Amino acid sequence: MANLQLFQSAKQTSLLPAALGFNTEGAPAYALTPRHQLAQYAATGCLNTTFYASAEAQLARVLELCKAVEPAFIAKTAVYCRERGYMKDMPALLVAVLAAQGAAEFPPAFERVINNGKMLRNFVQIMRSGVVGRKSLGSRPKKLVQAWLNSASEQVLLAAAVGNAPSLADVVKMVHPKPQDAWRAAFFAWLIGKQYDAKALPPALAAFEAYKLDPAQAIPEVPFQMLTALPLSARDWAQIARQGSWQMVRMNLNTFGRHGVYAIDGMPELIAAKLRDSEAIDRARVFPYQLMSACMAASESVPAIVRNALEQALEISLLNVPRIAGRVVVCPDVSGSMSSPVSGFRGSATSSVRCIDVAALVAAAMLRKNPDAMVLPFEQSVVTCQLDAQGTVMENAARLAAIGGGGTNCSAPLLRMNSKKELADLVIYVSDNESWIDARRSGATATMGQWTVFKQRNPQAKLVCIDIAPHARTQAMEREDILNIGGFSDDVFRIIAAFAAGRLDPAHWVGEIDAIDVASC
């Protein structure tokens, strides 16, 4: 007798729309709408070279997409990626595009997105570069930058004063803010190297100037980068660690080791307690992968108690991962292309965290909250990997990440489940969607074909495709039972839960972005 599953599959897939686009491997794929493409690039692109695309190609594609969608959606995407995805360069770029367009949405988008000194300097740098069509700020952007400078607190201005290209001093010289406060006037004069009234300096800056004259005084509460040119003792560095923000401490664990901080009684315990402070983690809006990066980068000088606190912080950062009703299957892509850095190649600043690490992290986190979940890592085919549902996220993520390599075959997990007649309610892919091993000459993609077969046994099942790299095409076409989403922030988990529970409308992820009211804070 003929193979009924094979011929039934062929009959069903012939009714599916053909994949008329091509991915970067030259294999058939479904093109996302311009809105979806822009959201995808904005949520995952860091404007650095990735496995498949140069930084220049990403920038050109984003600018092209901005011409294809309305300014209101550009503004909403910028707000979404800044407030829910915690992105930096992309939201600043999108706000700069709105400024160059003279869009009515520019002022409210600026106020929502440019929310610290780093973002302000990013915005000014992008505007001055000419990539959005102009090399000057223009009157309206200039006024908004002036307003930001004249309303920021002393601590915010001090934080903004760290960094170059442009520096905050460059920005002040460019827009000439007219401060109403004596302390702000003194601050700006100090910043750009002009004469200032020392008595009018704000408290932290005055303490910094006093400390430079007499290092026997207490360490001032200023960004530590302002102090590094000064002769600092181990106890001075310990005080810097005590005063530092959660993110600052997380990013400088090895620095503290080099300067002897951990040799001081009580300091390892103090730093560990700060790292696992749940309220501080929430305020820092930390990406789980940032904690993974810190765990991976910690040198031998970092005590075990501090490294353990990082792992505890990672577990805390994933408290928002949902417990999903029904059977869940997670399919992390462990192919060769996933070995590229998650934020792209940035020379000496390239992240040690790869796309495969993030895929493994998502899979391990879902397993942590859904112990009955099935995990099917795949490359050319499904790869066997023993995971422990009770183990730490870092342990399981490390096991998954260790098996990477080979080509990409996105249909492999569905093919495996179909061959074993598995039942499931939700299937989650974490991939770059650059499938080519299963490429067909025409018709629907192999992933869509296998999903059609899977749905015959699981008619209520839903498929989520999380793309963690900036791409414009997918292996599973967007429809009522299929969600394509970009990014790897906590918001991704929230949207997955809403989709699984039937709380998202057919517009899915793009609809979430489109629902944002840019004018409301």
Short mmCIF file of C-alpha atoms in Angstrom, two decimals, residues 232-431:
data_model
loop_
_atom_site.label_atom_id
_atom_site.label_comp_id
_atom_site.label_asym_id
_atom_site.label_seq_id
_atom_site.Cartn_x
_atom_site.Cartn_y
_atom_site.Cartn_z
CA LEU A 232 42.79 54.67 43.60
CA SER A 233 43.43 52.10 46.33
CA ALA A 234 41.65 48.77 46.74
CA ARG A 235 39.44 50.37 49.38
CA ASP A 236 38.61 53.19 46.98
CA TRP A 237 37.52 50.61 44.41
CA ALA A 238 35.49 48.85 47.10
CA GLN A 239 33.65 52.09 47.78
CA ILE A 240 33.02 52.48 44.04
CA ALA A 241 31.48 48.99 44.04
CA ARG A 242 29.28 49.88 47.03
CA GLN A 243 28.01 53.02 45.33
CA GLY A 244 27.71 51.54 41.83
CA SER A 245 24.42 50.72 40.12
CA TRP A 246 23.43 47.12 39.54
CA GLN A 247 24.45 47.26 35.87
CA MET A 248 27.76 48.94 36.69
CA VAL A 249 28.64 46.21 39.19
CA ARG A 250 27.59 43.45 36.79
CA MET A 251 29.81 44.88 34.04
CA ASN A 252 32.91 45.37 36.22
CA LEU A 253 33.29 42.16 38.20
CA ASN A 254 36.67 41.38 36.62
CA THR A 255 37.79 44.99 37.16
CA PHE A 256 37.08 44.65 40.88
CA GLY A 257 39.16 41.48 40.89
CA ARG A 258 42.12 43.21 39.25
CA HIS A 259 42.02 45.99 41.85
CA GLY A 260 41.88 43.73 44.91
CA VAL A 261 38.29 44.42 45.96
CA TYR A 262 37.45 40.79 46.73
CA ALA A 263 40.37 40.54 49.16
CA ILE A 264 38.63 43.02 51.47
CA ASP A 265 36.54 41.34 54.17
CA GLY A 266 32.83 41.37 53.40
CA MET A 267 33.11 42.68 49.83
CA PRO A 268 32.41 39.38 47.99
CA GLU A 269 29.26 38.96 50.11
CA LEU A 270 28.19 42.57 49.56
CA ILE A 271 28.62 42.36 45.77
CA ALA A 272 26.85 38.99 45.65
CA ALA A 273 23.91 40.41 47.63
CA LYS A 274 23.66 43.35 45.24
CA LEU A 275 23.68 41.09 42.18
CA ARG A 276 20.84 38.88 43.42
CA ASP A 277 18.66 41.77 44.62
CA SER A 278 15.39 41.11 42.76
CA GLU A 279 14.22 44.73 42.91
CA ALA A 280 17.55 45.97 41.53
CA ILE A 281 17.38 43.38 38.74
CA ASP A 282 13.91 44.58 37.81
CA ARG A 283 14.98 48.26 37.83
CA ALA A 284 18.00 47.47 35.66
CA ARG A 285 15.72 45.98 32.96
CA VAL A 286 18.39 43.37 32.41
CA PHE A 287 18.40 40.94 29.49
CA PRO A 288 18.86 37.35 30.65
CA TYR A 289 21.60 37.01 28.06
CA GLN A 290 23.49 39.89 29.72
CA LEU A 291 23.65 37.77 32.87
CA MET A 292 24.68 34.78 30.80
CA SER A 293 27.42 36.94 29.30
CA ALA A 294 28.59 38.00 32.77
CA CYS A 295 28.67 34.36 33.90
CA MET A 296 30.70 33.36 30.85
CA ALA A 297 33.10 36.31 31.15
CA ALA A 298 33.79 36.06 34.89
CA SER A 299 37.51 35.39 35.42
CA GLU A 300 39.16 33.25 38.09
CA SER A 301 39.57 36.41 40.19
CA VAL A 302 35.80 36.53 40.74
CA PRO A 303 34.92 34.48 43.87
CA ALA A 304 32.53 31.55 43.66
CA ILE A 305 29.96 33.36 45.82
CA VAL A 306 29.78 36.15 43.23
CA ARG A 307 29.58 33.75 40.26
CA ASN A 308 26.81 31.85 42.06
CA ALA A 309 24.97 35.15 42.63
CA LEU A 310 25.09 35.79 38.88
CA GLU A 311 23.38 32.46 38.25
CA GLN A 312 20.79 33.28 40.91
CA ALA A 313 20.23 36.65 39.23
CA LEU A 314 19.69 34.86 35.93
CA GLU A 315 17.02 32.68 37.50
CA ILE A 316 15.37 35.79 39.01
CA SER A 317 15.45 37.61 35.65
CA LEU A 318 13.40 34.78 34.15
CA LEU A 319 10.56 34.88 36.67
CA ASN A 320 8.32 36.30 33.95
CA VAL A 321 8.70 33.20 31.80
CA PRO A 322 5.17 31.77 31.74
CA ARG A 323 3.90 28.35 32.67
CA ILE A 324 1.92 27.39 29.57
CA ALA A 325 -1.03 25.03 29.71
CA GLY A 326 -0.77 21.88 27.64
CA ARG A 327 2.17 20.14 26.00
CA VAL A 328 4.99 22.45 24.93
CA VAL A 329 7.77 21.61 22.48
CA VAL A 330 10.80 23.91 22.17
CA CYS A 331 13.04 23.64 19.11
CA PRO A 332 16.34 25.55 19.46
CA ASP A 333 18.40 25.94 16.29
CA VAL A 334 21.97 24.76 16.95
CA SER A 335 23.24 25.01 13.36
CA GLY A 336 26.51 26.62 12.29
CA SER A 337 25.04 30.03 11.49
CA MET A 338 23.88 30.33 15.09
CA SER A 339 27.49 30.54 16.25
CA SER A 340 27.69 34.25 15.39
CA PRO A 341 27.60 36.86 18.22
CA VAL A 342 24.03 37.76 19.17
CA SER A 343 24.72 41.49 18.84
CA GLY A 344 26.95 41.16 15.78
CA PHE A 345 30.68 41.53 15.30
CA ARG A 346 32.06 44.66 16.99
CA GLY A 347 35.82 44.07 16.98
CA SER A 348 37.25 43.97 20.49
CA ALA A 349 33.79 44.79 21.91
CA THR A 350 32.14 41.71 20.36
CA SER A 351 29.88 39.90 22.81
CA SER A 352 30.90 36.40 23.90
CA VAL A 353 27.22 35.42 23.77
CA ARG A 354 26.25 33.76 20.50
CA CYS A 355 22.86 33.31 18.87
CA ILE A 356 23.03 29.64 19.84
CA ASP A 357 23.50 30.63 23.48
CA VAL A 358 20.34 32.74 23.38
CA ALA A 359 18.41 29.93 21.68
CA ALA A 360 19.64 27.55 24.36
CA LEU A 361 18.76 30.07 27.07
CA VAL A 362 15.18 30.45 25.80
CA ALA A 363 14.77 26.68 25.59
CA ALA A 364 16.22 26.12 29.05
CA ALA A 365 14.05 28.88 30.53
CA MET A 366 10.88 27.41 29.02
CA LEU A 367 11.86 23.99 30.35
CA ARG A 368 12.39 25.51 33.79
CA LYS A 369 8.78 26.76 33.94
CA ASN A 370 7.30 23.90 31.91
CA PRO A 371 9.08 20.76 33.22
CA ASP A 372 7.08 18.48 30.92
CA ALA A 373 8.23 20.36 27.81
CA MET A 374 10.01 18.47 25.07
CA VAL A 375 13.21 20.06 23.75
CA LEU A 376 14.27 19.13 20.21
CA PRO A 377 17.51 20.85 19.20
CA PHE A 378 18.06 20.75 15.45
CA GLU A 379 20.56 21.43 12.73
CA GLN A 380 20.47 19.15 9.66
CA SER A 381 18.33 16.84 11.78
CA VAL A 382 17.19 16.64 15.39
CA VAL A 383 20.09 16.25 17.82
CA THR A 384 19.81 14.24 21.03
CA CYS A 385 20.60 16.21 24.17
CA GLN A 386 19.80 15.19 27.74
CA LEU A 387 18.49 18.08 29.82
CA ASP A 388 17.49 18.28 33.47
CA ALA A 389 14.22 20.11 34.12
CA GLN A 390 15.36 20.70 37.71
CA GLY A 391 18.82 21.91 36.71
CA THR A 392 19.81 25.55 36.48
CA VAL A 393 19.15 27.48 33.31
CA MET A 394 22.91 27.97 32.83
CA GLU A 395 23.57 24.22 33.08
CA ASN A 396 20.94 23.31 30.50
CA ALA A 397 21.84 26.21 28.22
CA ALA A 398 25.49 25.12 28.28
CA ARG A 399 24.53 21.57 27.29
CA LEU A 400 22.46 22.80 24.35
CA ALA A 401 25.03 25.32 23.18
CA ALA A 402 27.76 22.67 23.20
CA ILE A 403 26.19 20.69 20.35
CA GLY A 404 26.18 23.41 17.69
CA GLY A 405 27.22 23.01 14.04
CA GLY A 406 25.95 21.76 10.69
CA GLY A 407 23.37 23.06 8.24
CA THR A 408 19.88 24.39 8.98
CA ASN A 409 16.76 22.26 8.54
CA CYS A 410 13.82 23.99 10.21
CA SER A 411 11.38 21.23 9.28
CA ALA A 412 13.41 18.54 11.08
CA PRO A 413 11.69 18.78 14.52
CA LEU A 414 8.22 18.65 12.97
CA LEU A 415 9.26 15.74 10.77
CA ARG A 416 10.51 13.88 13.85
CA MET A 417 7.28 14.55 15.75
CA ASN A 418 5.17 13.51 12.77
CA SER A 419 7.08 10.26 12.38
CA LYS A 420 6.45 9.48 16.05
CA LYS A 421 2.89 10.82 15.99
CA GLU A 422 3.62 13.19 18.87
CA LEU A 423 0.90 15.37 20.38
CA ALA A 424 1.48 18.97 21.45
CA ASP A 425 -0.38 22.23 22.00
CA LEU A 426 2.44 24.71 21.38
CA VAL A 427 5.61 24.40 19.32
CA ILE A 428 8.27 27.10 19.76
CA TYR A 429 11.16 27.58 17.35
CA VAL A 430 14.18 29.70 18.29
CA SER A 431 16.20 30.17 15.12
#
